[in-house]
Amino acid sequence: MTTLLEGKDILRTDTLTDEELDVILSTAARFEAQLEDEGRLDNMAGQVMAAMFFEPSTRTRLSFESAMHRLGGDVITIADPKTSSAAKGESMADAVKVVQGYADVIVMRHPRKGSAAEAAAAVSIPVINGGDGAGQHPTQALLDTYTIKKEKGTLDGLTVALAGDLKNGRTVHSLVYLLARFDVRLIFVSPAQLKMPGHITEDLVDQGVDVTETDDLAAAMRESDVVYMTRIQKERFDDPEEYERLKGSYVLDMPMVEQAKDGITIMHPLPRVNEIKEEVDAYAGAAYFRQAHNGVPVRMALLALVTGRE
Ligand code: CP
């Protein structure tokens, strides 16, 4: 048992300590094994999770809800802001202040960067960021790290290519800060318009991470143990014509997999639009559906740790 994360918010990955990361990953592995043995646990019996989603989601919301159910807890949900009082103009801060009287932990997704931190400042129960605009998506990054460890056995010594919309993709903004804790080499693959924000690349270089930037996905895949594809984030573009120009930047197909480094693992936070052809799904190293399923034990760990129920 550990109280390391009890009462804490999970808002971003760069502020997580190495010890906290270790505890999250090991607790997730324990829950995954326990689920296989016991089917359902009761750690969160009597606890309520509020899922407040002001942006669309399939995986994050449903895997958090599944995690809470599998821990024996209860769930209340805003799945569509049009059916909440946000549609009447209620502020997000007022909404979370009210909801803290109904729940023991809040999981929130919101289109505005920084919104999860604002929510956390307004309430005294833990807030977990389920994605704040083009900001961060820490729980996705944690399940991505868990997935790489499961698929490859280790993170040390790996070359990881991150490809697509690195400017707006909040999953990669969070993931790189976790990968930086390990002995990894990172290759950022994007069109010039969608490069990783400079301040993030600078942070990584300052931490001694070996980072290369390119627009050539095929070349990056020849050197990489893992390629992490991302969707071009249509909803973050001010100019629809620019989205149309960039949306087909990278389409991973079987000929590209065959030319890649042997045994390459292919990941994607999903949803995919057209970044990975369906023909790739049958490739043994196509890990994106396994990755999505890993969201349940990782989110079980987060819920239990922040409420002191692990
Ligand atoms: N990966 C991810 O965040 O998926 P959803 O948008 O469906 O939650």
PDB file of C-alpha atoms in Angstrom, residues 57-181:
ATOM      1  CA  SER A  57     -14.630  10.615 -26.357  1.00  0.00           C
ATOM      2  CA  THR A  58     -15.026   6.866 -26.716  1.00  0.00           C
ATOM      3  CA  ARG A  59     -11.924   5.310 -25.143  1.00  0.00           C
ATOM      4  CA  THR A  60     -11.099   7.713 -22.330  1.00  0.00           C
ATOM      5  CA  ARG A  61     -14.610   8.025 -20.924  1.00  0.00           C
ATOM      6  CA  LEU A  62     -15.649   4.407 -21.370  1.00  0.00           C
ATOM      7  CA  SER A  63     -12.375   2.938 -20.110  1.00  0.00           C
ATOM      8  CA  PHE A  64     -12.544   5.164 -17.007  1.00  0.00           C
ATOM      9  CA  GLU A  65     -16.155   4.069 -16.484  1.00  0.00           C
ATOM     10  CA  SER A  66     -15.191   0.433 -17.049  1.00  0.00           C
ATOM     11  CA  ALA A  67     -12.263   0.830 -14.625  1.00  0.00           C
ATOM     12  CA  MET A  68     -14.553   2.232 -11.941  1.00  0.00           C
ATOM     13  CA  HIS A  69     -17.138  -0.535 -12.437  1.00  0.00           C
ATOM     14  CA  ARG A  70     -14.419  -3.200 -12.318  1.00  0.00           C
ATOM     15  CA  LEU A  71     -13.248  -1.726  -9.002  1.00  0.00           C
ATOM     16  CA  GLY A  72     -16.778  -1.992  -7.584  1.00  0.00           C
ATOM     17  CA  GLY A  73     -17.431   1.765  -7.644  1.00  0.00           C
ATOM     18  CA  ASP A  74     -20.213   3.876  -9.130  1.00  0.00           C
ATOM     19  CA  VAL A  75     -20.205   6.364 -12.003  1.00  0.00           C
ATOM     20  CA  ILE A  76     -22.070   9.562 -12.841  1.00  0.00           C
ATOM     21  CA  THR A  77     -21.501  11.081 -16.262  1.00  0.00           C
ATOM     22  CA  ILE A  78     -21.796  14.133 -18.455  1.00  0.00           C
ATOM     23  CA  ALA A  79     -21.137  12.612 -21.862  1.00  0.00           C
ATOM     24  CA  ASP A  80     -22.568  15.442 -23.929  1.00  0.00           C
ATOM     25  CA  PRO A  81     -22.258  19.048 -22.721  1.00  0.00           C
ATOM     26  CA  LYS A  82     -25.468  19.915 -24.592  1.00  0.00           C
ATOM     27  CA  THR A  83     -27.355  17.878 -21.954  1.00  0.00           C
ATOM     28  CA  SER A  84     -25.623  19.603 -19.011  1.00  0.00           C
ATOM     29  CA  SER A  85     -26.069  23.123 -17.661  1.00  0.00           C
ATOM     30  CA  ALA A  86     -22.943  24.123 -19.606  1.00  0.00           C
ATOM     31  CA  ALA A  87     -25.500  24.633 -22.402  1.00  0.00           C
ATOM     32  CA  LYS A  88     -27.165  27.326 -20.216  1.00  0.00           C
ATOM     33  CA  GLY A  89     -23.855  29.113 -19.720  1.00  0.00           C
ATOM     34  CA  GLU A  90     -22.724  27.612 -16.389  1.00  0.00           C
ATOM     35  CA  SER A  91     -18.985  28.027 -15.898  1.00  0.00           C
ATOM     36  CA  MET A  92     -16.779  24.961 -15.672  1.00  0.00           C
ATOM     37  CA  ALA A  93     -15.581  26.111 -12.216  1.00  0.00           C
ATOM     38  CA  ASP A  94     -19.156  26.309 -10.892  1.00  0.00           C
ATOM     39  CA  ALA A  95     -19.967  22.910 -12.401  1.00  0.00           C
ATOM     40  CA  VAL A  96     -17.035  21.135 -10.717  1.00  0.00           C
ATOM     41  CA  LYS A  97     -17.749  22.860  -7.373  1.00  0.00           C
ATOM     42  CA  VAL A  98     -21.233  21.382  -7.523  1.00  0.00           C
ATOM     43  CA  VAL A  99     -20.085  17.954  -8.683  1.00  0.00           C
ATOM     44  CA  GLN A 100     -17.555  17.599  -5.849  1.00  0.00           C
ATOM     45  CA  GLY A 101     -20.596  17.229  -3.594  1.00  0.00           C
ATOM     46  CA  TYR A 102     -21.739  14.238  -5.668  1.00  0.00           C
ATOM     47  CA  ALA A 103     -18.471  12.366  -6.236  1.00  0.00           C
ATOM     48  CA  ASP A 104     -15.118  11.347  -4.747  1.00  0.00           C
ATOM     49  CA  VAL A 105     -13.048  11.880  -7.903  1.00  0.00           C
ATOM     50  CA  ILE A 106     -13.619  13.839 -11.135  1.00  0.00           C
ATOM     51  CA  VAL A 107     -12.348  12.841 -14.576  1.00  0.00           C
ATOM     52  CA  MET A 108     -12.674  15.761 -16.964  1.00  0.00           C
ATOM     53  CA  ARG A 109     -12.197  16.405 -20.673  1.00  0.00           C
ATOM     54  CA  HIS A 110     -12.540  19.952 -21.930  1.00  0.00           C
ATOM     55  CA  PRO A 111     -11.612  21.747 -25.168  1.00  0.00           C
ATOM     56  CA  ARG A 112      -9.636  24.479 -23.397  1.00  0.00           C
ATOM     57  CA  LYS A 113      -5.944  23.991 -22.583  1.00  0.00           C
ATOM     58  CA  GLY A 114      -5.433  24.484 -18.839  1.00  0.00           C
ATOM     59  CA  SER A 115      -9.052  23.661 -17.967  1.00  0.00           C
ATOM     60  CA  ALA A 116      -8.215  20.605 -15.852  1.00  0.00           C
ATOM     61  CA  ALA A 117      -5.826  22.662 -13.724  1.00  0.00           C
ATOM     62  CA  GLU A 118      -8.565  25.298 -13.286  1.00  0.00           C
ATOM     63  CA  ALA A 119     -11.005  22.601 -12.201  1.00  0.00           C
ATOM     64  CA  ALA A 120      -8.467  21.149  -9.769  1.00  0.00           C
ATOM     65  CA  ALA A 121      -7.930  24.586  -8.227  1.00  0.00           C
ATOM     66  CA  ALA A 122     -11.683  24.965  -7.678  1.00  0.00           C
ATOM     67  CA  VAL A 123     -12.308  21.702  -5.779  1.00  0.00           C
ATOM     68  CA  SER A 124     -10.808  19.647  -2.977  1.00  0.00           C
ATOM     69  CA  ILE A 125     -11.340  16.170  -4.479  1.00  0.00           C
ATOM     70  CA  PRO A 126      -8.835  14.721  -6.997  1.00  0.00           C
ATOM     71  CA  VAL A 127      -9.236  15.810 -10.615  1.00  0.00           C
ATOM     72  CA  ILE A 128      -7.885  13.619 -13.421  1.00  0.00           C
ATOM     73  CA  ASN A 129      -7.276  15.317 -16.771  1.00  0.00           C
ATOM     74  CA  GLY A 130      -8.884  13.288 -19.560  1.00  0.00           C
ATOM     75  CA  GLY A 131      -7.565  15.733 -22.180  1.00  0.00           C
ATOM     76  CA  ASP A 132      -7.496  19.557 -22.120  1.00  0.00           C
ATOM     77  CA  GLY A 133      -7.618  20.978 -25.632  1.00  0.00           C
ATOM     78  CA  ALA A 134      -4.229  20.794 -27.320  1.00  0.00           C
ATOM     79  CA  GLY A 135      -2.621  20.675 -23.859  1.00  0.00           C
ATOM     80  CA  GLN A 136      -2.052  17.280 -22.239  1.00  0.00           C
ATOM     81  CA  HIS A 137      -3.601  13.821 -22.018  1.00  0.00           C
ATOM     82  CA  PRO A 138      -1.661  12.272 -19.141  1.00  0.00           C
ATOM     83  CA  THR A 139      -3.717   9.115 -18.669  1.00  0.00           C
ATOM     84  CA  GLN A 140      -3.302   8.234 -22.363  1.00  0.00           C
ATOM     85  CA  ALA A 141       0.464   8.716 -22.017  1.00  0.00           C
ATOM     86  CA  LEU A 142       0.518   6.449 -18.980  1.00  0.00           C
ATOM     87  CA  LEU A 143      -1.314   3.678 -20.820  1.00  0.00           C
ATOM     88  CA  ASP A 144       0.987   4.218 -23.816  1.00  0.00           C
ATOM     89  CA  THR A 145       4.042   3.779 -21.593  1.00  0.00           C
ATOM     90  CA  TYR A 146       2.459   0.704 -20.009  1.00  0.00           C
ATOM     91  CA  THR A 147       1.786  -0.675 -23.498  1.00  0.00           C
ATOM     92  CA  ILE A 148       5.354  -0.161 -24.735  1.00  0.00           C
ATOM     93  CA  LYS A 149       6.665  -1.912 -21.615  1.00  0.00           C
ATOM     94  CA  LYS A 150       4.278  -4.836 -22.181  1.00  0.00           C
ATOM     95  CA  GLU A 151       4.950  -5.111 -25.903  1.00  0.00           C
ATOM     96  CA  LYS A 152       8.744  -4.678 -25.792  1.00  0.00           C
ATOM     97  CA  GLY A 153       9.587  -5.850 -22.246  1.00  0.00           C
ATOM     98  CA  THR A 154      11.484  -2.620 -21.537  1.00  0.00           C
ATOM     99  CA  LEU A 155      11.649   0.996 -22.603  1.00  0.00           C
ATOM    100  CA  ASP A 156      15.398   1.334 -22.291  1.00  0.00           C
ATOM    101  CA  GLY A 157      17.386   1.199 -25.497  1.00  0.00           C
ATOM    102  CA  LEU A 158      14.376   1.837 -27.744  1.00  0.00           C
ATOM    103  CA  THR A 159      14.030   4.249 -30.639  1.00  0.00           C
ATOM    104  CA  VAL A 160      10.494   5.626 -30.753  1.00  0.00           C
ATOM    105  CA  ALA A 161       9.122   7.568 -33.734  1.00  0.00           C
ATOM    106  CA  LEU A 162       6.126   9.842 -33.074  1.00  0.00           C
ATOM    107  CA  ALA A 163       4.357  10.789 -36.292  1.00  0.00           C
ATOM    108  CA  GLY A 164       1.581  13.084 -37.470  1.00  0.00           C
ATOM    109  CA  ASP A 165       0.127  16.150 -35.813  1.00  0.00           C
ATOM    110  CA  LEU A 166       2.740  16.767 -33.134  1.00  0.00           C
ATOM    111  CA  LYS A 167       1.657  20.409 -32.803  1.00  0.00           C
ATOM    112  CA  ASN A 168      -1.903  19.758 -31.685  1.00  0.00           C
ATOM    113  CA  GLY A 169      -1.759  16.130 -30.506  1.00  0.00           C
ATOM    114  CA  ARG A 170      -2.040  16.242 -26.732  1.00  0.00           C
ATOM    115  CA  THR A 171      -1.178  12.546 -26.368  1.00  0.00           C
ATOM    116  CA  VAL A 172       2.343  13.080 -27.690  1.00  0.00           C
ATOM    117  CA  HIS A 173       2.776  16.233 -25.576  1.00  0.00           C
ATOM    118  CA  SER A 174       2.259  14.042 -22.519  1.00  0.00           C
ATOM    119  CA  LEU A 175       3.964  10.865 -23.740  1.00  0.00           C
ATOM    120  CA  VAL A 176       7.364  12.396 -24.508  1.00  0.00           C
ATOM    121  CA  TYR A 177       7.775  13.532 -20.895  1.00  0.00           C
ATOM    122  CA  LEU A 178       7.303   9.934 -19.728  1.00  0.00           C
ATOM    123  CA  LEU A 179       9.575   8.442 -22.395  1.00  0.00           C
ATOM    124  CA  ALA A 180      12.251  10.963 -21.402  1.00  0.00           C
ATOM    125  CA  ARG A 181      12.626   9.124 -18.051  1.00  0.00           C
TER     126      ARG A 181
END
